[in-house]
Short mmCIF file of C-alpha atoms and ligand atoms in Angstrom, two decimals:
data_model
loop_
_atom_site.label_atom_id
_atom_site.label_comp_id
_atom_site.label_asym_id
_atom_site.label_seq_id
_atom_site.Cartn_x
_atom_site.Cartn_y
_atom_site.Cartn_z
CA MET A 1 -120.27 -16.83 70.29
CA ARG A 2 -122.46 -19.18 72.32
CA ASP A 3 -125.70 -18.28 70.58
CA PRO A 4 -124.95 -18.47 66.87
CA LEU A 5 -128.09 -16.49 66.09
CA ALA A 6 -127.23 -13.60 68.39
CA ASN A 7 -124.63 -12.10 66.11
CA ARG A 8 -126.95 -12.18 63.11
CA ARG A 9 -129.02 -9.51 64.78
CA LEU A 10 -126.12 -7.08 64.49
CA MET A 11 -125.84 -5.53 61.06
CA HIS A 12 -122.78 -6.84 59.33
CA THR A 13 -120.73 -3.64 59.38
CA LEU A 14 -117.44 -5.23 60.40
CA GLU A 15 -115.74 -8.63 60.24
CA ARG A 16 -115.39 -9.69 63.88
CA PRO A 17 -113.75 -12.75 65.44
CA SER A 18 -115.94 -14.99 67.59
CA GLN A 19 -114.46 -14.04 70.99
CA LEU A 20 -116.95 -12.60 73.46
CA PHE A 21 -115.18 -10.30 75.90
CA VAL A 22 -116.65 -10.03 79.36
CA ARG A 23 -114.02 -8.30 81.50
CA GLY A 24 -111.11 -5.90 81.11
CA GLN A 25 -108.42 -4.60 83.44
CA GLY A 26 -105.57 -2.39 82.29
CA SER A 27 -103.91 -4.06 79.32
CA TRP A 28 -105.80 -7.32 79.72
CA LEU A 29 -109.13 -8.61 78.46
CA TRP A 30 -110.89 -11.87 79.34
CA ASP A 31 -113.33 -13.71 77.12
CA VAL A 32 -116.37 -15.66 78.26
CA GLU A 33 -114.27 -18.85 78.36
CA GLY A 34 -111.91 -17.20 80.86
CA ARG A 35 -109.02 -16.86 78.41
CA ALA A 36 -106.79 -13.78 78.84
CA TYR A 37 -105.73 -11.51 75.99
CA LEU A 38 -103.12 -8.79 76.01
CA ASP A 39 -104.69 -5.75 74.38
CA PHE A 40 -102.36 -3.65 72.23
CA SER A 41 -105.20 -2.14 70.24
CA GLN A 42 -107.37 -0.78 73.07
CA GLY A 43 -110.42 -0.30 70.90
CA TRP A 44 -108.41 1.49 68.20
CA ALA A 45 -106.71 3.77 70.71
CA VAL A 46 -109.78 4.89 72.64
CA ASN A 47 -108.97 3.31 76.02
CA SER A 48 -106.08 5.64 76.68
CA LEU A 49 -105.68 4.50 80.31
CA GLY A 50 -106.44 0.85 79.56
CA HIS A 51 -109.54 -1.11 80.50
CA SER A 52 -111.64 0.09 83.44
CA PRO A 53 -108.92 2.19 85.13
CA SER A 54 -109.98 3.07 88.67
CA VAL A 55 -109.80 6.85 88.09
CA LEU A 56 -112.31 6.56 85.26
CA VAL A 57 -114.55 4.04 87.02
CA ASP A 58 -114.63 6.20 90.16
CA ALA A 59 -115.40 9.39 88.21
CA LEU A 60 -118.21 7.70 86.28
CA LYS A 61 -119.72 6.10 89.39
CA HIS A 62 -119.58 9.31 91.36
CA GLN A 63 -121.05 11.45 88.57
CA ALA A 64 -123.73 8.91 87.63
CA GLU A 65 -125.06 9.13 91.18
CA TYR A 66 -125.20 12.94 91.13
CA LEU A 67 -126.29 13.91 87.64
CA ILE A 68 -125.99 12.16 84.30
CA ASP A 69 -127.22 14.94 82.06
CA PRO A 70 -129.36 18.05 82.53
CA GLY A 71 -129.57 18.26 78.70
CA PRO A 72 -127.68 20.31 76.12
CA ALA A 73 -129.76 23.43 76.83
CA PHE A 74 -128.22 23.83 80.32
CA TYR A 75 -124.77 24.08 81.87
CA ASN A 76 -123.38 21.33 84.01
CA ARG A 77 -120.37 21.64 86.29
CA CYS A 78 -118.32 18.86 84.66
CA VAL A 79 -118.47 20.35 81.19
CA LEU A 80 -117.45 23.78 82.50
CA ASP A 81 -114.52 22.25 84.42
CA LEU A 82 -113.44 20.14 81.45
CA ALA A 83 -113.67 23.11 79.07
CA ALA A 84 -111.53 25.25 81.37
CA ARG A 85 -108.96 22.52 81.92
CA LEU A 86 -108.71 21.53 78.26
CA CYS A 87 -108.41 25.12 77.05
CA GLN A 88 -105.77 25.89 79.65
CA ALA A 89 -103.73 22.76 78.90
CA THR A 90 -103.84 23.21 75.12
CA GLY A 91 -103.62 27.00 74.92
CA SER A 92 -107.04 27.27 73.30
CA GLN A 93 -109.74 29.86 73.93
CA GLN A 94 -112.90 27.89 73.20
CA VAL A 95 -114.10 24.33 73.01
CA HIS A 96 -117.24 22.53 71.88
CA PHE A 97 -117.93 18.92 72.95
CA LEU A 98 -119.39 16.21 70.75
CA ASN A 99 -119.93 12.47 70.82
CA SER A 100 -117.60 11.24 68.11
CA GLY A 101 -114.59 12.19 66.11
CA ALA A 102 -116.55 12.36 62.89
CA GLU A 103 -118.87 14.92 64.48
CA ALA A 104 -115.93 16.96 65.75
CA ASN A 105 -114.33 17.04 62.29
CA GLN A 106 -117.66 17.97 60.81
CA ALA A 107 -117.93 20.78 63.34
CA ALA A 108 -114.36 21.87 62.52
CA ILE A 109 -115.32 22.24 58.86
CA ARG A 110 -118.45 24.20 59.72
CA LEU A 111 -116.47 26.48 62.01
CA ALA A 112 -113.83 27.10 59.34
CA ARG A 113 -116.54 27.97 56.81
CA LYS A 114 -118.13 30.39 59.23
CA TRP A 115 -114.73 32.01 59.63
CA GLY A 116 -114.44 32.11 55.84
CA ARG A 117 -117.68 34.08 55.58
CA LEU A 118 -116.42 36.58 58.15
CA HIS A 119 -112.78 36.88 57.13
CA ARG A 120 -112.16 35.48 53.66
CA GLY A 121 -114.97 36.59 51.39
CA GLY A 122 -117.00 33.40 51.73
CA ALA A 123 -114.12 31.03 50.92
CA TRP A 124 -115.21 27.54 51.92
CA ARG A 125 -113.05 24.86 50.29
CA ILE A 126 -110.88 22.65 52.52
CA VAL A 127 -107.54 21.27 51.37
CA THR A 128 -106.87 17.90 52.94
CA ALA A 129 -104.60 14.93 52.39
CA ARG A 130 -105.52 11.78 50.57
CA ARG A 131 -106.36 8.78 52.76
CA SER A 132 -106.96 10.97 55.78
CA ASP A 133 -109.60 9.91 58.22
CA HIS A 134 -111.70 12.99 57.53
CA GLU A 135 -111.40 12.93 53.73
CA HIS A 136 -114.76 11.30 53.08
CA LEU A 137 -116.43 12.69 56.11
CA PRO A 138 -118.71 15.38 54.68
CA THR A 139 -120.56 12.99 52.40
CA ALA A 140 -121.11 10.67 55.32
CA PHE A 141 -122.75 13.51 57.20
CA ASP A 142 -125.02 14.90 54.51
CA ALA A 143 -128.08 13.89 56.46
CA GLN A 144 -127.04 15.91 59.50
CA VAL A 145 -126.36 19.21 57.79
CA PRO A 146 -128.84 21.70 59.15
CA PRO A 147 -130.66 23.62 56.41
CA SER A 148 -129.85 26.96 57.97
CA PRO A 149 -127.43 28.67 57.85
CA PRO A 150 -126.66 27.41 54.34
CA MET A 151 -123.14 26.11 54.67
CA PRO A 152 -122.59 23.31 52.17
CA VAL A 153 -120.32 20.56 53.43
CA ALA A 154 -120.94 17.70 51.01
CA THR A 155 -118.44 19.07 48.56
CA GLY A 156 -115.47 21.32 48.67
CA MET A 157 -112.78 18.96 49.90
CA ASP A 158 -109.62 19.09 47.79
CA SER A 159 -107.40 16.07 48.45
CA VAL A 160 -103.70 16.14 47.78
CA PRO A 161 -100.96 13.56 48.46
CA TYR A 162 -99.72 13.52 52.08
CA ASN A 163 -96.20 14.70 52.92
CA ASP A 164 -96.03 16.61 49.62
CA LEU A 165 -95.66 20.26 50.55
CA GLU A 166 -95.59 21.54 46.98
CA ALA A 167 -98.89 19.80 46.16
CA LEU A 168 -100.42 21.26 49.30
CA ARG A 169 -99.24 24.79 48.55
CA ALA A 170 -100.48 24.51 44.97
CA ALA A 171 -103.94 23.41 46.12
CA ILE A 172 -104.54 26.52 48.25
CA GLY A 173 -106.63 28.85 46.10
CA PRO A 174 -108.83 31.92 46.59
CA GLU A 175 -111.77 29.70 47.57
CA THR A 176 -109.73 27.78 50.14
CA VAL A 177 -110.65 28.50 53.73
CA ALA A 178 -108.48 25.94 55.52
CA VAL A 179 -105.96 23.15 55.33
CA MET A 180 -106.90 20.12 57.43
CA LEU A 181 -104.34 17.44 58.27
CA GLU A 182 -103.60 14.57 60.64
CA PRO A 183 -100.13 14.86 62.22
CA VAL A 184 -99.92 11.08 61.74
CA GLN A 185 -102.23 9.40 59.26
CA GLY A 186 -103.35 6.58 61.50
CA ASP A 187 -105.82 4.61 59.42
CA ALA A 188 -103.74 5.05 56.26
CA GLY A 189 -101.09 2.90 58.00
CA VAL A 190 -99.53 5.08 60.72
CA ILE A 191 -97.76 7.50 58.40
CA PRO A 192 -96.24 10.40 60.33
CA ALA A 193 -95.96 13.82 58.76
CA THR A 194 -92.36 14.85 58.27
CA LEU A 195 -91.32 17.81 60.41
CA GLU A 196 -90.69 19.83 57.26
CA TYR A 197 -94.17 19.02 55.91
CA LEU A 198 -96.22 19.91 58.96
CA GLN A 199 -94.22 23.05 59.71
CA GLY A 200 -94.35 23.99 56.02
CA ALA A 201 -98.12 23.44 55.93
CA ALA A 202 -98.60 25.65 59.00
CA ARG A 203 -96.41 28.34 57.43
CA ALA A 204 -98.26 28.14 54.11
CA CYS A 205 -101.55 28.66 55.95
CA ARG A 206 -100.24 31.79 57.69
CA GLU A 207 -98.78 33.20 54.47
CA ARG A 208 -101.93 32.58 52.43
CA GLY A 209 -104.35 33.68 55.15
CA VAL A 210 -106.19 30.38 55.56
CA LEU A 211 -106.88 28.38 58.71
CA PHE A 212 -104.73 25.46 59.79
CA ILE A 213 -106.83 22.58 61.18
CA LEU A 214 -105.34 19.53 62.86
CA ASP A 215 -107.28 16.32 63.32
CA GLU A 216 -105.68 14.96 66.51
CA MET A 217 -108.28 12.30 67.11
CA GLN A 218 -105.70 9.55 67.14
CA THR A 219 -102.55 11.52 68.02
CA GLY A 220 -103.85 13.72 70.84
CA ILE A 221 -104.15 13.32 74.64
CA GLY A 222 -100.69 11.88 75.18
CA ARG A 223 -100.74 9.21 72.47
CA CYS A 224 -97.59 10.56 70.78
CA GLY A 225 -95.69 11.24 74.02
CA ALA A 226 -96.81 14.89 74.22
CA LEU A 227 -100.26 16.19 75.18
CA LEU A 228 -100.82 17.04 71.51
CA ALA A 229 -98.80 15.99 68.48
CA GLU A 230 -98.60 19.66 67.52
CA ASP A 231 -96.28 20.12 70.54
CA LEU A 232 -94.02 17.44 69.09
CA TYR A 233 -93.88 19.22 65.73
CA GLY A 234 -93.73 22.75 67.08
CA VAL A 235 -96.78 23.89 65.11
CA ARG A 236 -100.02 25.51 66.24
CA ALA A 237 -103.38 24.94 64.65
CA ASP A 238 -106.23 27.47 64.58
CA ILE A 239 -108.76 24.67 64.99
CA LEU A 240 -108.07 21.25 66.46
CA SER A 241 -110.26 18.19 66.86
CA LEU A 242 -109.90 15.58 69.58
CA GLY A 243 -111.70 12.32 70.23
CA LYS A 244 -110.86 8.69 70.95
CA GLY A 245 -108.44 8.84 73.91
CA LEU A 246 -110.09 11.94 75.41
CA GLY A 247 -112.98 9.90 76.80
CA GLY A 248 -110.77 6.97 77.81
CA GLY A 249 -113.36 4.56 76.35
CA VAL A 250 -116.60 6.52 76.57
CA PRO A 251 -117.86 8.59 73.63
CA LEU A 252 -116.42 12.09 73.88
CA ALA A 253 -114.90 14.38 71.27
CA ALA A 254 -113.90 18.02 71.27
CA LEU A 255 -113.44 20.87 68.87
CA LEU A 256 -110.87 23.44 70.03
CA ALA A 257 -110.57 26.93 68.61
CA ARG A 258 -107.93 29.62 68.95
CA GLY A 259 -107.76 33.32 68.19
CA ASN A 260 -110.29 34.61 65.71
CA ALA A 261 -111.37 31.06 64.85
CA CYS A 262 -113.54 31.46 67.96
CA CYS A 263 -116.36 32.88 65.85
CA LEU A 264 -119.34 30.65 66.36
CA GLU A 265 -122.78 32.04 67.14
CA PRO A 266 -125.64 30.12 68.77
CA GLY A 267 -127.39 27.74 66.41
CA GLU A 268 -124.55 27.38 63.92
CA GLN A 269 -123.36 23.96 65.01
CA GLY A 270 -126.68 22.21 65.32
CA GLY A 271 -127.68 20.68 68.63
CA ALA A 272 -125.97 17.36 69.25
CA HIS A 273 -127.43 15.47 72.18
CA HIS A 274 -125.05 14.01 74.78
CA GLY A 275 -122.06 16.08 73.57
CA GLY A 276 -120.58 17.46 76.77
CA ASN A 277 -123.10 15.78 79.02
CA ALA A 278 -122.11 15.66 82.67
CA LEU A 279 -121.24 11.96 82.73
CA MET A 280 -119.01 11.98 79.64
CA SER A 281 -117.38 15.23 80.76
CA ALA A 282 -116.55 13.66 84.13
CA ALA A 283 -114.80 10.89 82.22
CA GLY A 284 -112.89 13.39 80.08
CA LEU A 285 -111.80 15.28 83.18
CA ALA A 286 -110.53 12.09 84.84
CA VAL A 287 -108.52 11.17 81.74
CA LEU A 288 -107.12 14.66 81.21
CA ASP A 289 -106.13 15.05 84.87
CA THR A 290 -104.32 11.72 84.72
CA VAL A 291 -102.46 12.49 81.50
CA LEU A 292 -101.42 15.89 82.90
CA GLU A 293 -100.02 14.41 86.13
CA PRO A 294 -96.27 15.06 86.45
CA GLY A 295 -94.31 12.18 84.93
CA PHE A 296 -97.19 10.66 82.96
CA LEU A 297 -95.96 11.76 79.53
CA ASP A 298 -92.38 10.86 80.53
CA HIS A 299 -93.69 7.35 81.11
CA VAL A 300 -95.30 7.29 77.64
CA ARG A 301 -92.04 8.35 75.99
CA GLU A 302 -90.01 5.89 78.01
CA VAL A 303 -92.18 2.83 77.32
CA SER A 304 -92.43 3.92 73.70
CA GLU A 305 -88.64 3.50 73.41
CA HIS A 306 -88.86 0.03 74.93
CA LEU A 307 -91.69 -0.99 72.59
CA ARG A 308 -89.91 0.46 69.57
CA GLU A 309 -86.69 -1.42 70.31
CA GLY A 310 -88.55 -4.70 70.75
CA LEU A 311 -90.66 -4.28 67.63
CA ALA A 312 -87.66 -3.22 65.56
CA ARG A 313 -85.82 -6.36 66.73
CA ILE A 314 -88.70 -8.61 65.62
CA ALA A 315 -89.10 -6.67 62.37
CA ARG A 316 -85.43 -7.15 61.51
CA ARG A 317 -85.56 -10.85 62.31
CA GLU A 318 -88.73 -11.38 60.28
CA GLY A 319 -87.68 -9.13 57.40
CA HIS A 320 -90.33 -6.45 57.90
CA GLY A 321 -90.35 -2.72 58.66
CA PRO A 322 -89.16 -0.09 59.04
CA LEU A 323 -91.24 0.75 62.09
CA ARG A 324 -92.94 4.16 62.05
CA GLY A 325 -94.97 6.46 64.27
CA HIS A 326 -94.57 8.42 67.49
CA GLY A 327 -95.00 7.54 71.15
CA LEU A 328 -97.51 4.74 71.52
CA LEU A 329 -98.95 5.04 68.01
CA LEU A 330 -96.70 2.70 66.08
CA GLY A 331 -97.08 1.01 62.72
CA LEU A 332 -95.14 -1.97 61.43
CA PRO A 333 -95.25 -2.36 57.63
CA LEU A 334 -95.05 -5.99 56.53
CA ILE A 335 -93.19 -7.26 53.50
CA ARG A 336 -95.09 -9.90 51.50
CA LEU A 337 -97.25 -10.91 54.44
CA SER A 338 -100.90 -10.09 55.07
CA ALA A 339 -101.43 -8.01 58.19
CA ALA A 340 -104.87 -9.60 58.62
CA ALA A 341 -103.17 -13.02 58.82
CA VAL A 342 -100.85 -11.79 61.58
CA VAL A 343 -103.79 -10.20 63.43
CA ARG A 344 -105.54 -13.61 63.30
CA THR A 345 -102.57 -15.65 64.52
CA ALA A 346 -101.88 -13.02 67.20
CA LEU A 347 -105.43 -13.47 68.45
CA GLU A 348 -104.78 -17.20 68.69
CA GLU A 349 -101.71 -16.35 70.79
CA GLY A 350 -103.85 -14.15 73.07
CA LEU A 351 -102.76 -10.81 71.63
CA LEU A 352 -104.98 -8.06 70.22
CA ILE A 353 -103.48 -5.80 67.55
CA ASP A 354 -105.08 -4.31 64.48
CA ALA A 355 -104.35 -3.81 60.81
CA PRO A 356 -105.39 -0.38 59.50
CA GLN A 357 -104.12 -1.40 56.06
CA ALA A 358 -103.56 -4.75 54.36
CA GLY A 359 -99.80 -4.45 54.80
CA CYS A 360 -99.45 -2.73 58.16
CA LEU A 361 -99.87 -3.69 61.82
CA ARG A 362 -100.81 -0.99 64.32
CA PHE A 363 -99.88 -0.90 68.02
CA THR A 364 -101.84 1.45 70.29
CA PRO A 365 -101.52 0.04 73.82
CA ALA A 366 -102.76 1.79 76.96
CA LEU A 367 -100.61 4.83 77.75
CA THR A 368 -100.08 3.21 81.15
CA ILE A 369 -98.51 0.07 79.63
CA SER A 370 -95.68 -1.53 81.64
CA HIS A 371 -92.32 -2.88 80.50
CA GLY A 372 -93.44 -6.33 81.61
CA ASN A 373 -96.55 -6.28 79.43
CA ILE A 374 -94.53 -5.01 76.47
CA ASP A 375 -92.12 -7.94 76.92
CA GLU A 376 -95.05 -10.36 77.09
CA MET A 377 -96.55 -8.81 73.95
CA LEU A 378 -93.26 -9.21 72.07
CA LYS A 379 -93.17 -12.91 72.96
CA ARG A 380 -96.75 -13.41 71.75
CA LEU A 381 -96.07 -11.44 68.58
CA ALA A 382 -92.99 -13.53 67.79
CA ARG A 383 -95.11 -16.67 68.23
CA ALA A 384 -97.78 -15.19 65.96
CA PHE A 385 -95.21 -14.62 63.21
CA ALA A 386 -93.93 -18.18 63.67
CA ARG A 387 -97.50 -19.48 63.40
CA CYS A 388 -97.93 -17.52 60.14
CA ARG A 389 -94.76 -19.11 58.77
CA ARG A 390 -96.00 -22.60 59.68
CA LEU A 391 -99.37 -21.94 58.03
CA ALA A 392 -97.67 -20.66 54.89
CA ALA A 393 -95.39 -23.74 54.80
CA GLU A 394 -98.41 -26.05 55.12
CA GLU A 395 -100.08 -24.33 52.19
CA ASP A 396 -97.03 -24.81 49.92
C1 LIG B 1 -111.13 7.70 64.63
C2 LIG B 1 -110.81 8.93 63.89
C3 LIG B 1 -111.83 9.77 63.41
C4 LIG B 1 -113.28 9.46 63.58
O1 LIG B 1 -113.62 9.37 64.92
P1 LIG B 1 -114.97 8.60 65.34
O2 LIG B 1 -115.07 8.81 66.81
O3 LIG B 1 -114.79 7.17 64.95
O4 LIG B 1 -116.08 9.24 64.60
C5 LIG B 1 -111.45 10.92 62.73
N1 LIG B 1 -110.16 11.22 62.53
C6 LIG B 1 -109.16 10.44 62.99
C7 LIG B 1 -107.74 10.84 62.76
C8 LIG B 1 -109.45 9.26 63.66
O5 LIG B 1 -108.45 8.48 64.09
#
């Protein structure tokens, strides 16, 4: 940071390194000194097509010149097109657009509780898994809960251990309106649901007459090698939330509903500004059209294999692993080594990765990543591990 005072003006919400990034292209970022970094984090998986991809830049430029936003009280063409395309591609009947994942999950809970009033005698409790991204969400959103209709959200979340079907089944009671899960718990350290668990959870929901909600914020829009992770698992949610990769780097999230979960009336979600504005919707459309192009998801699956093999090789050599995740959402658990230390040495080697947990590295490169950039990343990662070893030796 050139001006040491400048960063004191930002509230200290996150520990950030001193690099100041000024340009991005695809899988590369450049700092103000002109140094290049290979980005395998992509803003925690938001830049699904990499930095400033031309399809996204062109769509934003074009739309910005026509119409940025007529306001939430009016239709705009982009949001109608995006809604139609997203519903068609995901087999959903309705969608609502928001600015962030947290808002979309909040909206998912509200929608489920509305359904509970109509179809399940006012049941309103949500069974979710411990360490999920949405677990603590309702408390964080207390301030935004509209006073009317009175649908409490601050309480009523029942957390159970992840990948434990018996615990999940046992937690579904008469007051339960829905089960809400991530197909892969990203922030908990890239922990994928087992096939048996996710399919069992979906079945339990059907049998007990409660809604099945999937939070696909991190797993959706091609990240796992399918448009949605639910395709990978062969399950179907009643309500599904999307965010991160959908906007390709701009704030855009979506709440999808199917069947009789499409039960919202005007005024029940509160009026979020910017959600589904023309500019953000143009971005979403550009991303979705790209991901749905023939061969795109084949590419994701193919480079995923290449990345997996390379990471597994390094993990074996360094005594870490086993690697976990799907597609281009991969986690590498470390044995007796701090993930934050590896993230730091990787940065010194010109590589951006992140550590969702103290003992786990996460890799979420652009879905357009090339074999060549994966090979370059593996070299930098190997050097980062070596640097960690040298630092540890110096400390002894
Ligand atoms: C990132 C994320 C969220 C929250 O999304 P924001 O856009 O940061 O509000 C919710 N759920 C999951 C699974 C996520 O990965």
